[in-house]
PDB file of C-alpha atoms in Angstrom:
ATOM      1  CA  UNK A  15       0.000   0.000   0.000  1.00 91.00           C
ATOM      2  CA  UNK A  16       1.307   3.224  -0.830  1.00 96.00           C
ATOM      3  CA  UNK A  17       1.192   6.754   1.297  1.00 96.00           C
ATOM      4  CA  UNK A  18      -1.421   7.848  -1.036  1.00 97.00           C
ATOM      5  CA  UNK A  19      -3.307   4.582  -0.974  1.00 97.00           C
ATOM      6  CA  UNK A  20      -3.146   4.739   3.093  1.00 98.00           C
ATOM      7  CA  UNK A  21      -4.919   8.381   3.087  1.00 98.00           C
ATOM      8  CA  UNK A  22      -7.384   7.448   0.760  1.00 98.00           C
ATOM      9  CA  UNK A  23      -8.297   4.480   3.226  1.00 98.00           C
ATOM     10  CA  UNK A  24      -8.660   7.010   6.626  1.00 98.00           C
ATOM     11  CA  UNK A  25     -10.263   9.541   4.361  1.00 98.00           C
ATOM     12  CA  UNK A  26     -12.807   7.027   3.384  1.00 98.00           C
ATOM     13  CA  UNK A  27     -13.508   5.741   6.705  1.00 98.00           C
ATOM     14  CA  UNK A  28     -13.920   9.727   8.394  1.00 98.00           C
ATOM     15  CA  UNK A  29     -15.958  10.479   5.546  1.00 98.00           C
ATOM     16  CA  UNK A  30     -18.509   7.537   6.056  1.00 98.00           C
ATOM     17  CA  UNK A  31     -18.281   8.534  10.191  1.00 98.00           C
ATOM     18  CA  UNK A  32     -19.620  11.800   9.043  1.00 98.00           C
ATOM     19  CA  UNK A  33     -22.237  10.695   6.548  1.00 98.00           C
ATOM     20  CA  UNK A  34     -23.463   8.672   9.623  1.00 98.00           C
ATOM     21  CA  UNK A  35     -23.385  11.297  12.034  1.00 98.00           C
ATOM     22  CA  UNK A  36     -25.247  13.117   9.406  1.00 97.00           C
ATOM     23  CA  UNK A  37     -27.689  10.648   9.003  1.00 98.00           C
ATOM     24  CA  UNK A  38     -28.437  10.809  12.537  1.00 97.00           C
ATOM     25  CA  UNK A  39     -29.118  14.410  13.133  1.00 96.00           C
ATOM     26  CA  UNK A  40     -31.233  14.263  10.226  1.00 95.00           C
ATOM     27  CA  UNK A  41     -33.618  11.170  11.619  1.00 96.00           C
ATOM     28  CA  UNK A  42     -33.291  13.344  15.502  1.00 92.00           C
ATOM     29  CA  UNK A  43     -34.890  16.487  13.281  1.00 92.00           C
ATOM     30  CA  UNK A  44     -37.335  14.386  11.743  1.00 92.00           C
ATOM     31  CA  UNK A  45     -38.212  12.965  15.332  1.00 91.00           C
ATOM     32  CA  UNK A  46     -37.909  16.426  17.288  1.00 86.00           C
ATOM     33  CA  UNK A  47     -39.725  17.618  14.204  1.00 85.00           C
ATOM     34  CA  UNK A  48     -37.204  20.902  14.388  1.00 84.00           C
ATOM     35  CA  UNK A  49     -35.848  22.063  11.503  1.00 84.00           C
ATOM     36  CA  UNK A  50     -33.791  24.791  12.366  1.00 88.00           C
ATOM     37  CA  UNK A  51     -31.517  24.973  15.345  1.00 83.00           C
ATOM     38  CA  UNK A  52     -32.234  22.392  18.409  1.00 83.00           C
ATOM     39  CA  UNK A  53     -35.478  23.758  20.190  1.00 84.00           C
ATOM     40  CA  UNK A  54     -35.431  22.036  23.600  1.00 88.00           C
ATOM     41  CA  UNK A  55     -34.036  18.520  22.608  1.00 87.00           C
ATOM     42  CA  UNK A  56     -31.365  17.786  24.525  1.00 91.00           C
ATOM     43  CA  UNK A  57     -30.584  14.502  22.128  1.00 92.00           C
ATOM     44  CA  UNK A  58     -30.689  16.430  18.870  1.00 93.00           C
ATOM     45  CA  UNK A  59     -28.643  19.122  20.410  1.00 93.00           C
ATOM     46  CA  UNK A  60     -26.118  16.123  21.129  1.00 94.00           C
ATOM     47  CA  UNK A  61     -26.196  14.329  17.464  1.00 95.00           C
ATOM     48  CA  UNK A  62     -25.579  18.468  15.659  1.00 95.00           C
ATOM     49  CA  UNK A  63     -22.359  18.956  18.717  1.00 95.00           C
ATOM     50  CA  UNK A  64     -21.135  15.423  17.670  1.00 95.00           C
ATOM     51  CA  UNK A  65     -21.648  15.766  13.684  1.00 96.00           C
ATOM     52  CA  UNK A  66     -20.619  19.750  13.921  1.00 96.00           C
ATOM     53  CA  UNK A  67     -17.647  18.759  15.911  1.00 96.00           C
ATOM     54  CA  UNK A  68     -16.370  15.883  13.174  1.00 97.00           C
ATOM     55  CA  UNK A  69     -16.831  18.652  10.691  1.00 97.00           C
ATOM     56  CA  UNK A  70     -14.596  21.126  12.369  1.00 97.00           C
ATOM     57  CA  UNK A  71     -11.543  18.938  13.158  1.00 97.00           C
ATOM     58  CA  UNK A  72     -11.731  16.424  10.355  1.00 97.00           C
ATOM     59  CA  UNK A  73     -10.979  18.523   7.282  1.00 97.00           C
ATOM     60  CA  UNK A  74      -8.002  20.052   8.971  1.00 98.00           C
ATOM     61  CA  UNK A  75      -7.106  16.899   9.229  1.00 98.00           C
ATOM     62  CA  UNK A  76      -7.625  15.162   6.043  1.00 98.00           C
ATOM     63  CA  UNK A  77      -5.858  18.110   4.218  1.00 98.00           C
ATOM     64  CA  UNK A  78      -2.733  17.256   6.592  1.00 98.00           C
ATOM     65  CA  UNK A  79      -2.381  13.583   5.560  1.00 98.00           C
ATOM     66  CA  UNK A  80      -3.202  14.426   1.902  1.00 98.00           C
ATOM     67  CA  UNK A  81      -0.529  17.194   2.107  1.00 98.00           C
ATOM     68  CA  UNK A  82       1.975  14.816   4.197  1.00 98.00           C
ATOM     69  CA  UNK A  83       1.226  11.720   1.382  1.00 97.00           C
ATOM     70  CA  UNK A  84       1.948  14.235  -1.388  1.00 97.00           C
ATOM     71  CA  UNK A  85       5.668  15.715   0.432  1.00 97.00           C
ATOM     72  CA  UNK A  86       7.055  12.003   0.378  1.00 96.00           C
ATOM     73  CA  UNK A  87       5.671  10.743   4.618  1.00 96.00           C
ATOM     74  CA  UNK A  88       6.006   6.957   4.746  1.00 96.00           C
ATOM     75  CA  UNK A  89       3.383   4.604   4.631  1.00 97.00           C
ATOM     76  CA  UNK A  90       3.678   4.105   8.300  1.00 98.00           C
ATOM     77  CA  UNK A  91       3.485   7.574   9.575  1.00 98.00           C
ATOM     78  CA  UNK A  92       0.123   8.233   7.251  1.00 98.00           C
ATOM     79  CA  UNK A  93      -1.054   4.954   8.733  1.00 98.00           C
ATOM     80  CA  UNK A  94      -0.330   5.697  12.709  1.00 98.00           C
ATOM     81  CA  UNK A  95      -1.335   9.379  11.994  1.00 98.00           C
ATOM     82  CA  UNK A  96      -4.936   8.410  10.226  1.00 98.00           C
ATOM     83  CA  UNK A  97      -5.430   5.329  12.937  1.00 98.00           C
ATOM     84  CA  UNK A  98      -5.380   7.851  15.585  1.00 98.00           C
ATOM     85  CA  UNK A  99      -7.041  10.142  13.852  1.00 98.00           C
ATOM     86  CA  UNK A 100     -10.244   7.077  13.375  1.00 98.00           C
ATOM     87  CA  UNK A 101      -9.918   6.147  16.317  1.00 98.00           C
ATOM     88  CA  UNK A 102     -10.189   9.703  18.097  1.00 98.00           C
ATOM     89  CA  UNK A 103     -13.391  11.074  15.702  1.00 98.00           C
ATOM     90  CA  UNK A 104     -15.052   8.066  16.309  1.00 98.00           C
ATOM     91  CA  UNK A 105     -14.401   7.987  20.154  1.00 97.00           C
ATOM     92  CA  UNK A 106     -15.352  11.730  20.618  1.00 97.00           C
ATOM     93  CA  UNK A 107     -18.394  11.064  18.687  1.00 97.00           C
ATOM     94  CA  UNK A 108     -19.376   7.909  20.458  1.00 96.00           C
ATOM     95  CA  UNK A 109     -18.760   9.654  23.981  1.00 96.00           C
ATOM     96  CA  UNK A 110     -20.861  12.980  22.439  1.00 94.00           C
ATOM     97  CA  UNK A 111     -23.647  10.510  21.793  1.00 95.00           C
ATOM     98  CA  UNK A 112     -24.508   8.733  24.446  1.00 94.00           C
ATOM     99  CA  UNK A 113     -22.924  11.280  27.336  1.00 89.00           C
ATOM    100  CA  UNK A 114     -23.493  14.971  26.860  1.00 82.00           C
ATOM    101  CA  UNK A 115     -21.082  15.518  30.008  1.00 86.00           C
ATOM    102  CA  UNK A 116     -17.252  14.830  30.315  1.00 89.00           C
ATOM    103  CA  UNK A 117     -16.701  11.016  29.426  1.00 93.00           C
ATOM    104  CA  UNK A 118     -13.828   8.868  28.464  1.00 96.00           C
ATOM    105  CA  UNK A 119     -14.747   8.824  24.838  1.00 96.00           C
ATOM    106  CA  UNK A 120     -14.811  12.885  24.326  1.00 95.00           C
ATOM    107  CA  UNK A 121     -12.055  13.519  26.439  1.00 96.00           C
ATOM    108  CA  UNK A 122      -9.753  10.917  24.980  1.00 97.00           C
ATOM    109  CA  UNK A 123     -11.288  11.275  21.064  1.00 97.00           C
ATOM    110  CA  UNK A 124     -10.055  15.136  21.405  1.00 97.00           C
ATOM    111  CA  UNK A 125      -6.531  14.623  22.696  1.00 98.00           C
ATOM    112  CA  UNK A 126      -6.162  11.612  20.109  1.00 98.00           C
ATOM    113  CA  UNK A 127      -7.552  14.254  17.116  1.00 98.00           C
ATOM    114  CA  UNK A 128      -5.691  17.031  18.941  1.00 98.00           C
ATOM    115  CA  UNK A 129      -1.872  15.471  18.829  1.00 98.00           C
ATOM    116  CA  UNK A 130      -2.514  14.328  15.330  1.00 98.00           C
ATOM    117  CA  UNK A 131      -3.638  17.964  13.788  1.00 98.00           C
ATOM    118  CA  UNK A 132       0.064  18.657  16.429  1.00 98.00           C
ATOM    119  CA  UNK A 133       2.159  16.189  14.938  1.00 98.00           C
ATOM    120  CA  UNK A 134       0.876  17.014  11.590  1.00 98.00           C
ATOM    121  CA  UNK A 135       1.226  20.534  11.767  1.00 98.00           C
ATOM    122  CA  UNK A 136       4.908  19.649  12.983  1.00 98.00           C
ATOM    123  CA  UNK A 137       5.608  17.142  10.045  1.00 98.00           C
ATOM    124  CA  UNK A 138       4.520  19.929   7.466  1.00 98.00           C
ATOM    125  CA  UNK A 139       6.705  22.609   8.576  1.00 98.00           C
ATOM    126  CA  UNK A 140       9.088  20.432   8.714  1.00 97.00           C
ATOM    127  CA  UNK A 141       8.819  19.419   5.354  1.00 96.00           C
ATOM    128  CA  UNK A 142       8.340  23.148   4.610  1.00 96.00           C
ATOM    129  CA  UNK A 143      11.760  24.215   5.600  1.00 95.00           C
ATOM    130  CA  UNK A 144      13.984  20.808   4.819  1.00 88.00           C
TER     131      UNK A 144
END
């Protein structure tokens, strides 16, 4: 498997996590029957936080381990960087989803998506100034 081949995997897989956490604020609207906003449900309010939250940090992201595939990064670094990165959006969204509070999965989903946007950044300016 090549670099390129190992991005397009973890950019698959966070792409079909979103499409599902789509999916699911769309069938807690259609529930709620709100189609604007939240109103007062606290369980549609959850399913936007946990989609809207996937679509702020997973872009970022996804641009890194193109970029990082494209400036010559080994198969292995796209491959611990884009494991992390599935395992921390799905964690965070999982722990968003059935905990609104502080829970294992949101806590440890954001530092796992949080040191790989860090290590990412670090490995492109890196490769920026080699």
């Amino acid at each position: 498997m090549t670099a390129m081949q190992a991005v397009a995997l973890y950019a698959g897989l966070n792409i079909l996590l979103l499409l599902y956490l789509a999916l699911n604020v769309s069938l807690h609207r259609r529930r709620a029957k709100v189609s604007l906003g939240t109103g007062t449900d606290k369980s549609l309010e959850q399913a936007c936080r946990a989609h809207g939250n996937g679509t702020e940090n997973l872009p970022p992201a996804l641009i890194a381990l193109v970029l990082l595939g494209q400036l010559g990064s080994g198969t292995l670094i796209i491959h611990g960087l884009g494991m992390a990165l599935t395992l921390g959006r799905g964690l965070h969204a999982y722990g968003l989803l059935t905990d609104p509070g502080r829970s294992f999965g949101r806590v440890a989903g954001t530092a796992l998506s949080w040191l790989v946007l860090l290590v990412s950044a670090l490995l492109l300016l890196g490769k920026a100034i080699s």
